[in-house]
Short mmCIF file of C-alpha atoms in Angstrom, two decimals:
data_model
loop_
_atom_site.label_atom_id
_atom_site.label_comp_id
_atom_site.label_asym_id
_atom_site.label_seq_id
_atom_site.Cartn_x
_atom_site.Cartn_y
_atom_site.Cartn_z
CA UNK X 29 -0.47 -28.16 -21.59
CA UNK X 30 -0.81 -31.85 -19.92
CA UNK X 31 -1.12 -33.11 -16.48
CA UNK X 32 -0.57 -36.76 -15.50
CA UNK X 33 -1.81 -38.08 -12.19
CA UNK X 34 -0.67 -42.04 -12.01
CA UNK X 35 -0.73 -44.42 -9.15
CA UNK X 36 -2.49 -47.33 -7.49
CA UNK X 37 -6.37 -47.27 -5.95
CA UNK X 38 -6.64 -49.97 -2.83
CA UNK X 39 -9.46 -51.06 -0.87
CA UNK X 40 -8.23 -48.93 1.79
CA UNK X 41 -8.29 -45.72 0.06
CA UNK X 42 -12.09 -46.47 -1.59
CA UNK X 43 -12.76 -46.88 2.56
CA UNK X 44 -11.79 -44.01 3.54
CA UNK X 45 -12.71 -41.80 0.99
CA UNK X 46 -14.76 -43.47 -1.99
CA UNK X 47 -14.24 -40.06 -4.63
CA UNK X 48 -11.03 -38.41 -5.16
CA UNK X 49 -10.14 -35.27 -6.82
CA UNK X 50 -7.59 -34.95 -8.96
CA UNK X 51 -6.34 -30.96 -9.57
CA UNK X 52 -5.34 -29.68 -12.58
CA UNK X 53 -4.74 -26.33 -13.95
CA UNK X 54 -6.59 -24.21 -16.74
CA UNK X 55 -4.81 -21.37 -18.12
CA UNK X 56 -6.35 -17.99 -19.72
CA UNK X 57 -7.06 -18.35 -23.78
CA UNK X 58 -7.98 -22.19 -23.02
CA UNK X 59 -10.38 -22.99 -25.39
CA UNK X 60 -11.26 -27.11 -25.06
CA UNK X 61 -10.45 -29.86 -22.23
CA UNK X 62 -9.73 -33.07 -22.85
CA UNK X 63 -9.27 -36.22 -19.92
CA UNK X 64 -8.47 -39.22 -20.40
CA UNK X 65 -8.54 -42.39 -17.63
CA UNK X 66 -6.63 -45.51 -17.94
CA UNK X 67 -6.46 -48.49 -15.07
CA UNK X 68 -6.75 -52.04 -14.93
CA UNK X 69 -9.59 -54.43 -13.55
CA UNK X 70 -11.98 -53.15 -11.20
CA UNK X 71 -14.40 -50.25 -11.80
CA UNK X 72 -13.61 -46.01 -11.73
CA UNK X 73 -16.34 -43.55 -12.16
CA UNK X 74 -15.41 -40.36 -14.22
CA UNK X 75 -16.27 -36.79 -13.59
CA UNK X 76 -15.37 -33.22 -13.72
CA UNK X 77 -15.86 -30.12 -11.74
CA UNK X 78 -14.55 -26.36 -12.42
CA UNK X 79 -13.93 -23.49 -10.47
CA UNK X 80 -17.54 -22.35 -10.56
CA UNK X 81 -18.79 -25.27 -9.98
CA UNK X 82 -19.98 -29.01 -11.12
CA UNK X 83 -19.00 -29.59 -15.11
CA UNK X 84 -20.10 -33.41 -15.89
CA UNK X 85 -20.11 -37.20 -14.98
CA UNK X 86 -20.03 -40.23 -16.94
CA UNK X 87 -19.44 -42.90 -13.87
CA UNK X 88 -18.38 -46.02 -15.21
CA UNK X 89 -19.75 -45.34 -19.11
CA UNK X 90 -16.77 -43.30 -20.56
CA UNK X 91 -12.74 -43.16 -19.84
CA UNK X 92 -12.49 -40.34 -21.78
CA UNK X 93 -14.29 -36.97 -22.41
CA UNK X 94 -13.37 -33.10 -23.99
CA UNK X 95 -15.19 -30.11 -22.78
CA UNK X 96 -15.01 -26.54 -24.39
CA UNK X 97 -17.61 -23.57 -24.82
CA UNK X 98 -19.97 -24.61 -27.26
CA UNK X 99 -19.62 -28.47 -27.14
CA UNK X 100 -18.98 -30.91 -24.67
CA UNK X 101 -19.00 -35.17 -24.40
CA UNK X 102 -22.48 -36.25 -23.08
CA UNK X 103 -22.87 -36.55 -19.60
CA UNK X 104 -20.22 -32.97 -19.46
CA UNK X 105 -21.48 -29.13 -19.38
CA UNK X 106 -20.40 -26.89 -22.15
CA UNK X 107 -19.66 -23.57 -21.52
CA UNK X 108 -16.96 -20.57 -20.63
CA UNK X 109 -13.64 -22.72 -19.23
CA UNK X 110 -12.73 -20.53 -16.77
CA UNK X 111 -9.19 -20.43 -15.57
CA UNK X 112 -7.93 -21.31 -12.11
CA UNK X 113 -7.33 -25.04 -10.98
CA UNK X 114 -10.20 -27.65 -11.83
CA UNK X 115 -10.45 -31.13 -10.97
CA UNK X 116 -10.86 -34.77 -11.93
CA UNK X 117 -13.23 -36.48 -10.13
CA UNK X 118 -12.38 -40.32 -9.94
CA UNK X 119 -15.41 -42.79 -8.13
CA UNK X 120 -13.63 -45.96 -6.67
CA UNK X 121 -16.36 -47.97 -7.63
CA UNK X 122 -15.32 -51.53 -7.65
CA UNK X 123 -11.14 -51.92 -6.57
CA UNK X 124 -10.10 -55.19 -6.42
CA UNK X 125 -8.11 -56.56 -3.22
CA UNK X 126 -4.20 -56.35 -5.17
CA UNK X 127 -5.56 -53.03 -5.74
CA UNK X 128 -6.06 -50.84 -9.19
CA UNK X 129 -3.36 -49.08 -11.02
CA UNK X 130 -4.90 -46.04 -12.61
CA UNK X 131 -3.37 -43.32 -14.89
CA UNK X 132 -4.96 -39.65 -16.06
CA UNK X 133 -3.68 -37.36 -18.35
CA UNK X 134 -5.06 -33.83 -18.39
CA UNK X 135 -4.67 -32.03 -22.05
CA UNK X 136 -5.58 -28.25 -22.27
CA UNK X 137 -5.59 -27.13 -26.01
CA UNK X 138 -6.13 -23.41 -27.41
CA UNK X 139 -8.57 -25.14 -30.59
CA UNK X 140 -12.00 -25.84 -29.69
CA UNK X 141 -13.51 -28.96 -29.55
CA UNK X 142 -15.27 -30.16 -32.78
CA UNK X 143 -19.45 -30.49 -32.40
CA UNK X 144 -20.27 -34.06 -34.12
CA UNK X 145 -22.73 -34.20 -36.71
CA UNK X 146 -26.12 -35.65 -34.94
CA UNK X 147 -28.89 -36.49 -37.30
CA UNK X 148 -32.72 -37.07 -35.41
CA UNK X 149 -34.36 -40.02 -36.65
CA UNK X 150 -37.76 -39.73 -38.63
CA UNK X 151 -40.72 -38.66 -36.05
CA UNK X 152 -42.13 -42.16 -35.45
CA UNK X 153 -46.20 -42.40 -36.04
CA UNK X 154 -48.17 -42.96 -32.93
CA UNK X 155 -49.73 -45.96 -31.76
CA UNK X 156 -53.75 -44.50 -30.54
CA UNK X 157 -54.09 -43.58 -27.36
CA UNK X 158 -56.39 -45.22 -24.54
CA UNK X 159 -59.39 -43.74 -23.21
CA UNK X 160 -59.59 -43.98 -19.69
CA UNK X 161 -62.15 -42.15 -16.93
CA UNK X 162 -61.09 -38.86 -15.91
CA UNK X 163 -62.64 -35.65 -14.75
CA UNK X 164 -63.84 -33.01 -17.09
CA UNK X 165 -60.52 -30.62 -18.37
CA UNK X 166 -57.83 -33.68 -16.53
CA UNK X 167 -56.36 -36.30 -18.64
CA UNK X 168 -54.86 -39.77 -18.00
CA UNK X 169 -51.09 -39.64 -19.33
CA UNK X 170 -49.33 -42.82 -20.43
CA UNK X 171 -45.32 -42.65 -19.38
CA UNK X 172 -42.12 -43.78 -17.96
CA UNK X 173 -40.33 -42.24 -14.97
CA UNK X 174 -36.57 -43.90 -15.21
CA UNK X 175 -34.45 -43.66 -19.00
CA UNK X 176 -31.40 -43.10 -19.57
CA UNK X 177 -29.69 -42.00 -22.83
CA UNK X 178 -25.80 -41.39 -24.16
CA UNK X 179 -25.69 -38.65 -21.33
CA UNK X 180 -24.53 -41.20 -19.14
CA UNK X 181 -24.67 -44.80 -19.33
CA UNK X 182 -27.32 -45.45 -21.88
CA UNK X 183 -26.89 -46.57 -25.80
CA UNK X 184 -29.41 -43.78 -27.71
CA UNK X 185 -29.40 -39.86 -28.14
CA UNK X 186 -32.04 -37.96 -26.91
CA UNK X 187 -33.45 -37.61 -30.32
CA UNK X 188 -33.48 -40.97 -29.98
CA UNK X 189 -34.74 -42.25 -27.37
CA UNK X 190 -37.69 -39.57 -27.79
CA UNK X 191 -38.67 -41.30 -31.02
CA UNK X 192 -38.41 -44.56 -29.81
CA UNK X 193 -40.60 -43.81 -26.13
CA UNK X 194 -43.60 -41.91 -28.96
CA UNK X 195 -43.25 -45.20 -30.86
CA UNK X 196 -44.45 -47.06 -28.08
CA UNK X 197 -47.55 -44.73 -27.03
CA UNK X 198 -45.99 -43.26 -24.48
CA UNK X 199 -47.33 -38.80 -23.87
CA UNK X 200 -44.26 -38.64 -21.53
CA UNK X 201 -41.23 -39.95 -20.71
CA UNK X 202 -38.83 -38.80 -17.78
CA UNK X 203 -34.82 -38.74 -18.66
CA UNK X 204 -33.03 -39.43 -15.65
CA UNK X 205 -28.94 -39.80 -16.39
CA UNK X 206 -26.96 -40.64 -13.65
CA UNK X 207 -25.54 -37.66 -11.79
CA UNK X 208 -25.41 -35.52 -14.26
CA UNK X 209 -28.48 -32.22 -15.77
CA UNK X 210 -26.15 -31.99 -19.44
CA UNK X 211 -29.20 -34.08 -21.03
CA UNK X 212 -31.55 -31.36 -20.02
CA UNK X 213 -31.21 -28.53 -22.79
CA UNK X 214 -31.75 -31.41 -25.73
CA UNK X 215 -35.32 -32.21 -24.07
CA UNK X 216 -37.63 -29.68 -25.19
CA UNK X 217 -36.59 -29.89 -29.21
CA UNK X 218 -36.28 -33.88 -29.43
CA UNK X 219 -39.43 -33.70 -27.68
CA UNK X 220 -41.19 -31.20 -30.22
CA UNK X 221 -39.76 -33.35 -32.82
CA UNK X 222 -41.11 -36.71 -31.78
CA UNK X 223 -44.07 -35.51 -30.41
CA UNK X 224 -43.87 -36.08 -26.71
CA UNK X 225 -43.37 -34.10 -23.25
CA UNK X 226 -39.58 -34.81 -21.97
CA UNK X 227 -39.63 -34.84 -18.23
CA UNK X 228 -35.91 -33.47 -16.69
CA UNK X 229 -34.91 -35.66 -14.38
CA UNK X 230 -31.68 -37.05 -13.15
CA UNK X 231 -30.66 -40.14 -11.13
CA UNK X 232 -28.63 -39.29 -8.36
CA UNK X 233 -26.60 -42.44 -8.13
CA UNK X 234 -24.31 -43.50 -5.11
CA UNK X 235 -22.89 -46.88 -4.08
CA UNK X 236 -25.87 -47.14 -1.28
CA UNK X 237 -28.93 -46.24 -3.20
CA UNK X 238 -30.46 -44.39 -6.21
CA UNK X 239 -33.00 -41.28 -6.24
CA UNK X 240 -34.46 -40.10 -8.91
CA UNK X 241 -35.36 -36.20 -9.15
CA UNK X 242 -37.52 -35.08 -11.68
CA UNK X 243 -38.11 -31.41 -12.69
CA UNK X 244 -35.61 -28.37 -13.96
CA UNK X 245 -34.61 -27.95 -10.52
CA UNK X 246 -30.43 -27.67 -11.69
CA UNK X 247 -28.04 -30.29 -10.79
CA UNK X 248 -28.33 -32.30 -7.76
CA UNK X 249 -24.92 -32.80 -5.38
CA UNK X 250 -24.89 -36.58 -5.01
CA UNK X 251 -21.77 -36.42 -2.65
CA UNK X 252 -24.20 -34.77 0.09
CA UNK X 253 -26.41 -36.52 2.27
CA UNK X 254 -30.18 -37.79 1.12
CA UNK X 255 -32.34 -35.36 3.60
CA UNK X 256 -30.13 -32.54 1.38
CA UNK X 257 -31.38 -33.85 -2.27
CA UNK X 258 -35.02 -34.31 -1.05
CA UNK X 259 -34.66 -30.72 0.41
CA UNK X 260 -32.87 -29.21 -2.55
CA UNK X 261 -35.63 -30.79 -5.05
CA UNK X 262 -38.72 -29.27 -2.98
CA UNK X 263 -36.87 -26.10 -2.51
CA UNK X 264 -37.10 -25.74 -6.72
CA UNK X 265 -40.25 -27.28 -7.40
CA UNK X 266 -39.53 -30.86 -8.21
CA UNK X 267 -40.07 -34.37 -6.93
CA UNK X 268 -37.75 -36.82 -5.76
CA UNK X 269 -38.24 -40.37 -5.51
CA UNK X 270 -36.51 -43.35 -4.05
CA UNK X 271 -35.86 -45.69 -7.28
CA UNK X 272 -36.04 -49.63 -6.98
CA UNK X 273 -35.30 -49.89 -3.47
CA UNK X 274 -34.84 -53.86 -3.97
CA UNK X 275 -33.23 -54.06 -6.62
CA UNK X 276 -29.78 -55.90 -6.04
CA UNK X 277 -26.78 -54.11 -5.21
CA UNK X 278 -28.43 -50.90 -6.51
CA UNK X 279 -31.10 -51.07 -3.37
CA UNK X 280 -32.06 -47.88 -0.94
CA UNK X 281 -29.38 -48.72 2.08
CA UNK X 282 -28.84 -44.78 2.71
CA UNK X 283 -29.40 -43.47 5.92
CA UNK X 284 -32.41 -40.71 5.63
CA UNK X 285 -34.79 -39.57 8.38
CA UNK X 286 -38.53 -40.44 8.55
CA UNK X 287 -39.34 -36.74 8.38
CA UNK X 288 -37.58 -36.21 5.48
CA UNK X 289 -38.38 -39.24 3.13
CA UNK X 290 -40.67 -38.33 0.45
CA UNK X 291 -43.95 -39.68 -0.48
CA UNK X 292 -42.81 -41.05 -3.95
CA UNK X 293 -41.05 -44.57 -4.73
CA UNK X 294 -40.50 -46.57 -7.31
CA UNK X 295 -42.24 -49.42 -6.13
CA UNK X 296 -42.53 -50.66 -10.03
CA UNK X 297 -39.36 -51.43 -11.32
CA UNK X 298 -38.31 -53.39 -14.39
CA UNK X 299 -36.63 -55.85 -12.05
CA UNK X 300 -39.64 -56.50 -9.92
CA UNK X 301 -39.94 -59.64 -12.88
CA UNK X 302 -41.75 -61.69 -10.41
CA UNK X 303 -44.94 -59.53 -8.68
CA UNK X 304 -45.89 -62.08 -6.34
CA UNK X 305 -42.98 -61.24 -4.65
CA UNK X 306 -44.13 -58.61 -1.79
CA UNK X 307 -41.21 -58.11 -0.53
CA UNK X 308 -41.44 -54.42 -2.73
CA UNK X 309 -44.63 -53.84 -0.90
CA UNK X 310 -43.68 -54.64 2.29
CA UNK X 311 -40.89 -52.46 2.23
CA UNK X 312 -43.39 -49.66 1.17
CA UNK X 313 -45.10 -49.92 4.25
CA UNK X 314 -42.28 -49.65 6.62
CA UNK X 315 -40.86 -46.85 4.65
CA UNK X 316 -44.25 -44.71 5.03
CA UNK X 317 -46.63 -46.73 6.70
CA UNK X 318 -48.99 -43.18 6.28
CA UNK X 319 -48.95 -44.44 2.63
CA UNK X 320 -46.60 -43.66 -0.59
CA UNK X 321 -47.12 -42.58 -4.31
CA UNK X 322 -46.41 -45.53 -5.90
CA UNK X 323 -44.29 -45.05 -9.41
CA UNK X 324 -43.20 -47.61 -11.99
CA UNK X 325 -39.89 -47.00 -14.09
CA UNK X 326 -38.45 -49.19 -16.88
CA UNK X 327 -34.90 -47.97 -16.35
CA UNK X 328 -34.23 -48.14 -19.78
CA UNK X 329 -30.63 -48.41 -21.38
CA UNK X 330 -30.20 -50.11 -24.69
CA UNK X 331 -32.95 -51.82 -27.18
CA UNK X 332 -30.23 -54.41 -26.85
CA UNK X 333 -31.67 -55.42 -23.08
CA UNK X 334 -34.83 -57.30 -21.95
CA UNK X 335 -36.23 -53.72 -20.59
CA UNK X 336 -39.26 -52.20 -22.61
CA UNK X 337 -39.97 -48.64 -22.62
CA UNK X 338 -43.64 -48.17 -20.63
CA UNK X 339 -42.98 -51.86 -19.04
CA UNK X 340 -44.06 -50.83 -16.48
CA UNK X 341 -45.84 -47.66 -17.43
CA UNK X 342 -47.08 -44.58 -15.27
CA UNK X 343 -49.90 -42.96 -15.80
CA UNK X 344 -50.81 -39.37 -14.21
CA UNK X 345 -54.36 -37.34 -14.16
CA UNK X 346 -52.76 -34.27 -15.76
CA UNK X 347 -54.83 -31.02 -16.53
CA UNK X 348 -53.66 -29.09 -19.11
CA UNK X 349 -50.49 -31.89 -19.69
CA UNK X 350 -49.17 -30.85 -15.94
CA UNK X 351 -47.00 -33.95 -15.94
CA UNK X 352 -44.98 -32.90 -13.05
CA UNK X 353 -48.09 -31.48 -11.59
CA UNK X 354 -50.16 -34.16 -11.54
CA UNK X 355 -46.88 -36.39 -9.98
CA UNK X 356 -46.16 -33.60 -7.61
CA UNK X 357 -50.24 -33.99 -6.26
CA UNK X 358 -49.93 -37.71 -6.21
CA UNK X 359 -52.14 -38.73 -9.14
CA UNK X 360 -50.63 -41.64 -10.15
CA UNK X 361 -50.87 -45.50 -11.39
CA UNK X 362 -49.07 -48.19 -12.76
CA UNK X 363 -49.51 -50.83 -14.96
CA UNK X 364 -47.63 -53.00 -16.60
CA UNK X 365 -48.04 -51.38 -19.67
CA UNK X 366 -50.54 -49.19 -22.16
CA UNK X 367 -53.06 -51.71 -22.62
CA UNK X 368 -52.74 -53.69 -19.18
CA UNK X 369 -55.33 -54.12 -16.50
CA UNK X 370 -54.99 -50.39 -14.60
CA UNK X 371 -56.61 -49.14 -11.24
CA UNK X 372 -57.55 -45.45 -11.13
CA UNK X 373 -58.47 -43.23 -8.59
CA UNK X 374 -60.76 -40.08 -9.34
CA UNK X 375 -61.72 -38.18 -6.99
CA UNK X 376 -62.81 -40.49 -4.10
CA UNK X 377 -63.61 -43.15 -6.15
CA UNK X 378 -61.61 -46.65 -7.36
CA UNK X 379 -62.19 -47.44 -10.99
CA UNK X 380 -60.62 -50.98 -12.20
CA UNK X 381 -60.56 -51.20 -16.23
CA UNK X 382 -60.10 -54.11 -17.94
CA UNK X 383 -59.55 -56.07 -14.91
CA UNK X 384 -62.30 -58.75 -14.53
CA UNK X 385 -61.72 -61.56 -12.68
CA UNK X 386 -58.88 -59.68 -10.13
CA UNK X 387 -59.04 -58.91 -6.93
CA UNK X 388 -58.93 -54.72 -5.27
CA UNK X 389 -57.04 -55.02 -1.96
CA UNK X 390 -57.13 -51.68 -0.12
CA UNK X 391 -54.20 -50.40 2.43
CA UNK X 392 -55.43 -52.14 5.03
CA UNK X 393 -55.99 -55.35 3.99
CA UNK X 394 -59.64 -55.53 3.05
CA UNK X 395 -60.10 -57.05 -0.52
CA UNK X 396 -62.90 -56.79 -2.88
CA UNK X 397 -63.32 -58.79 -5.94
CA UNK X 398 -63.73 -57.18 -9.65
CA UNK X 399 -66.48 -58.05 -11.74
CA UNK X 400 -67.08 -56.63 -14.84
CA UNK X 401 -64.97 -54.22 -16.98
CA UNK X 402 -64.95 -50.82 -15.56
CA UNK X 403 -65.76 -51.42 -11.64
CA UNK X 404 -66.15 -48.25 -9.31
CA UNK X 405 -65.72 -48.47 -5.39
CA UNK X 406 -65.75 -45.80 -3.06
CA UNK X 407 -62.22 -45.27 -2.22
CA UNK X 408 -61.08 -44.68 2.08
CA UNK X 409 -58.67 -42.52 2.63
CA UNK X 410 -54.56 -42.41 1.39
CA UNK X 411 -52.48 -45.55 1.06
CA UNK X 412 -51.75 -47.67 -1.72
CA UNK X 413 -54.31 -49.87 -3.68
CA UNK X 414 -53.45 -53.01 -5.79
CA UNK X 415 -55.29 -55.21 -7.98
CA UNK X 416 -54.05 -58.87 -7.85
CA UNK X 417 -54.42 -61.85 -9.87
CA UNK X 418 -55.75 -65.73 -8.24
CA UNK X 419 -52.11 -66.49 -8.31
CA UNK X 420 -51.04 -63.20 -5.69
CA UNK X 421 -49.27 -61.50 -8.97
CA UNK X 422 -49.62 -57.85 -8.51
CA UNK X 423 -51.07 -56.26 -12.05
CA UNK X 424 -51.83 -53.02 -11.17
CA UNK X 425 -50.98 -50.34 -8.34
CA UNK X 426 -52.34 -46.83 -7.46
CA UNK X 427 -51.57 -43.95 -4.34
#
């Protein structure tokens, strides 16, 4: 059976309402679905959603994907296609002022969907790892909070991408594909297989700003308001975090009370490519001036790009490899990457490694120069620390 929806997006329908649904029915003995978008200029997200719920999103990545009970297009949910009347989701991302003439055609189909052939790449060797002070039974963990794979808008598999982030050093990396939890089943194998903890995580992705949540907390509703994701991830045990609230059109502009605005942000973001910028700390400051976790993300896509897996890198104080623990409890750094200058904190002490020559400037202002290689301070209270260059170039940051 097929179902066309055709017609013509304008600005005035992306202003009123900026997602549309588009029904279609299922019938009984259905056993694959296939959609596929069409339109001209301008930008339209893709998803899905079924009867019992959410069943995928691929935004702006894919114009086409097929979902059936054992197999499903990246970024979609396989599983049981239940009958009853489903629906297209359609994202008016970009439409351009003449407007955007769309088409979607709808194909149920009694023969399953074929499962392509997926191959993992080799388990990569591992670069050694870098002793840094820690507590007896905790452990500093090198990884990367923001990555993105063929789930939604990135270039590798899980496989991977899990190969390639073990390559680099890396004891965890966090997958965060926009809008969508299908990524999440792959994570524990290709992480077995490469030899490194896979963090669940998705970026919930709107026009106005970008959260990441991180834990198997089940799919987050990004058509609902902020206060409900942050809510929703505590409720199930995982973090959320506001991601590159700078950063272009892609910065935090969503309305979400001071009450409910959690602790963590990505402060350290790939495209913070010039640190003595402070506008990124500034903002950190308004947004809790009782202090933040400060995180660092790469936001990797594609080997293609500039962006470097662990540039910048997080590191947690994890007992028995916690990751999520030790984020959930605050216990974080960044650096800009494995073997960078990094500021610790252990217990109420500061400990600056490797960074001779900077200088430790503490929440409120009061700054301390670093001499020698592994300096200790006694640390006062929460807020963020940074270590800074002569030049003002922030090299190192730490809750």
């Amino acid at each position: 059976m097929t179902t066309v929806h055709r017609g013509r997006w304008t600005v005035e329908d992306r202003l009123e309402r900026g997602l549309r649904e588009l029904p279609f029915d299922v019938p009984a003995g259905t056993a694959s679905i296939t959609v596929e978008l069409s339109f001209e200029g301008g930008v339209i997200d893709l998803g899905c959603h079924g009867p019992d719920g959410f069943r995928g999103w691929s935004g702006g990545a894919r114009t086409q994907f097929t979902i059936g009970p054992e197999w499903a297009t990246p970024g979609y949910l396989p599983g049981e296609l239940e009958p009853g009347t489903w629906h297209v989701w359609l994202g008016l991302h970009r439409i351009l002022p003449d407007g955007v003439p769309y088409e979607v055609t709808v194909t149920t189909s009694t023969s399953p969907a074929r499962r392509p052939e997926e191959t993992p790449p080799p388990a990569p060797e591992r670069p050694p790892g870098r002793d840094l002070p820690a507590p007896e039974g905790m452990r500093w963990l090198a990884g990367d909070l923001h990555s993105h794979t063929v789930h939604s808008d990135g270039t590798l598999t899980v496989h991977e991408l899990a190969c390639l982030a073990a390559s680099r050093g890396l004891d965890f990396l966090a997958v965060t594909d926009h809008n969508t939890v299908s990524h999440h089943p792959l994570l524990p194998a290709a992480g077995a297989h490469a030899g490194i903890h896979l963090v669940p995580g998705q970026e919930v992705t709107t026009d106005l700003g970008h959260a990441n949540v991180f834990g198997d907390t089940g799919w987050v509703d990004f058509r609902r308001p902020s206060a409900d994701w942050a809510a929703f991830a505590e409720e199930r045990g995982g973090v959320m975090s506001i991601n590159h609230p700078l950063s272009g059109d892609c910065a935090w502009r969503r309305p979400l009370p001071a009450a409910a605005r959690p602790r963590f942000a990505e402060i350290w973001h790939s495209s913070w490519w010039d640190r003595r910028w402070g506008a990124p700390l500034a903002w950190a400051d308004v947004w809790r001036p009782d202090g933040i976790v400060p995180l660092g993300g790469s936001d990797f896509h594609d080997p293609a790009q500039h962006k470097t897996l662990g540039d910048p890198l997080t590191w947690v104080l994890a007992e028995d490899g916690d990751v999520l623990g030790a984020l959930a409890a605050g216990r974080t750094s960044v650096s800009a990457g494995p073997d960078a200058p990094v500021l610790l904190r252990v217990d109420d002490e500061l400990i600056a490694v490797g960074a001779d020559g900077t200088v430790l400037i503490r929440p409120d202002g009061r700054r301390v120069a670093v001499r020698g290689d592994r300096v200790r301070v006694a640390a006062d209270g929460p807020g963020m620390h940074r270590l800074e260059t002569y030049e003002n170039e922030v090299i190192a940051l730490c809750g």
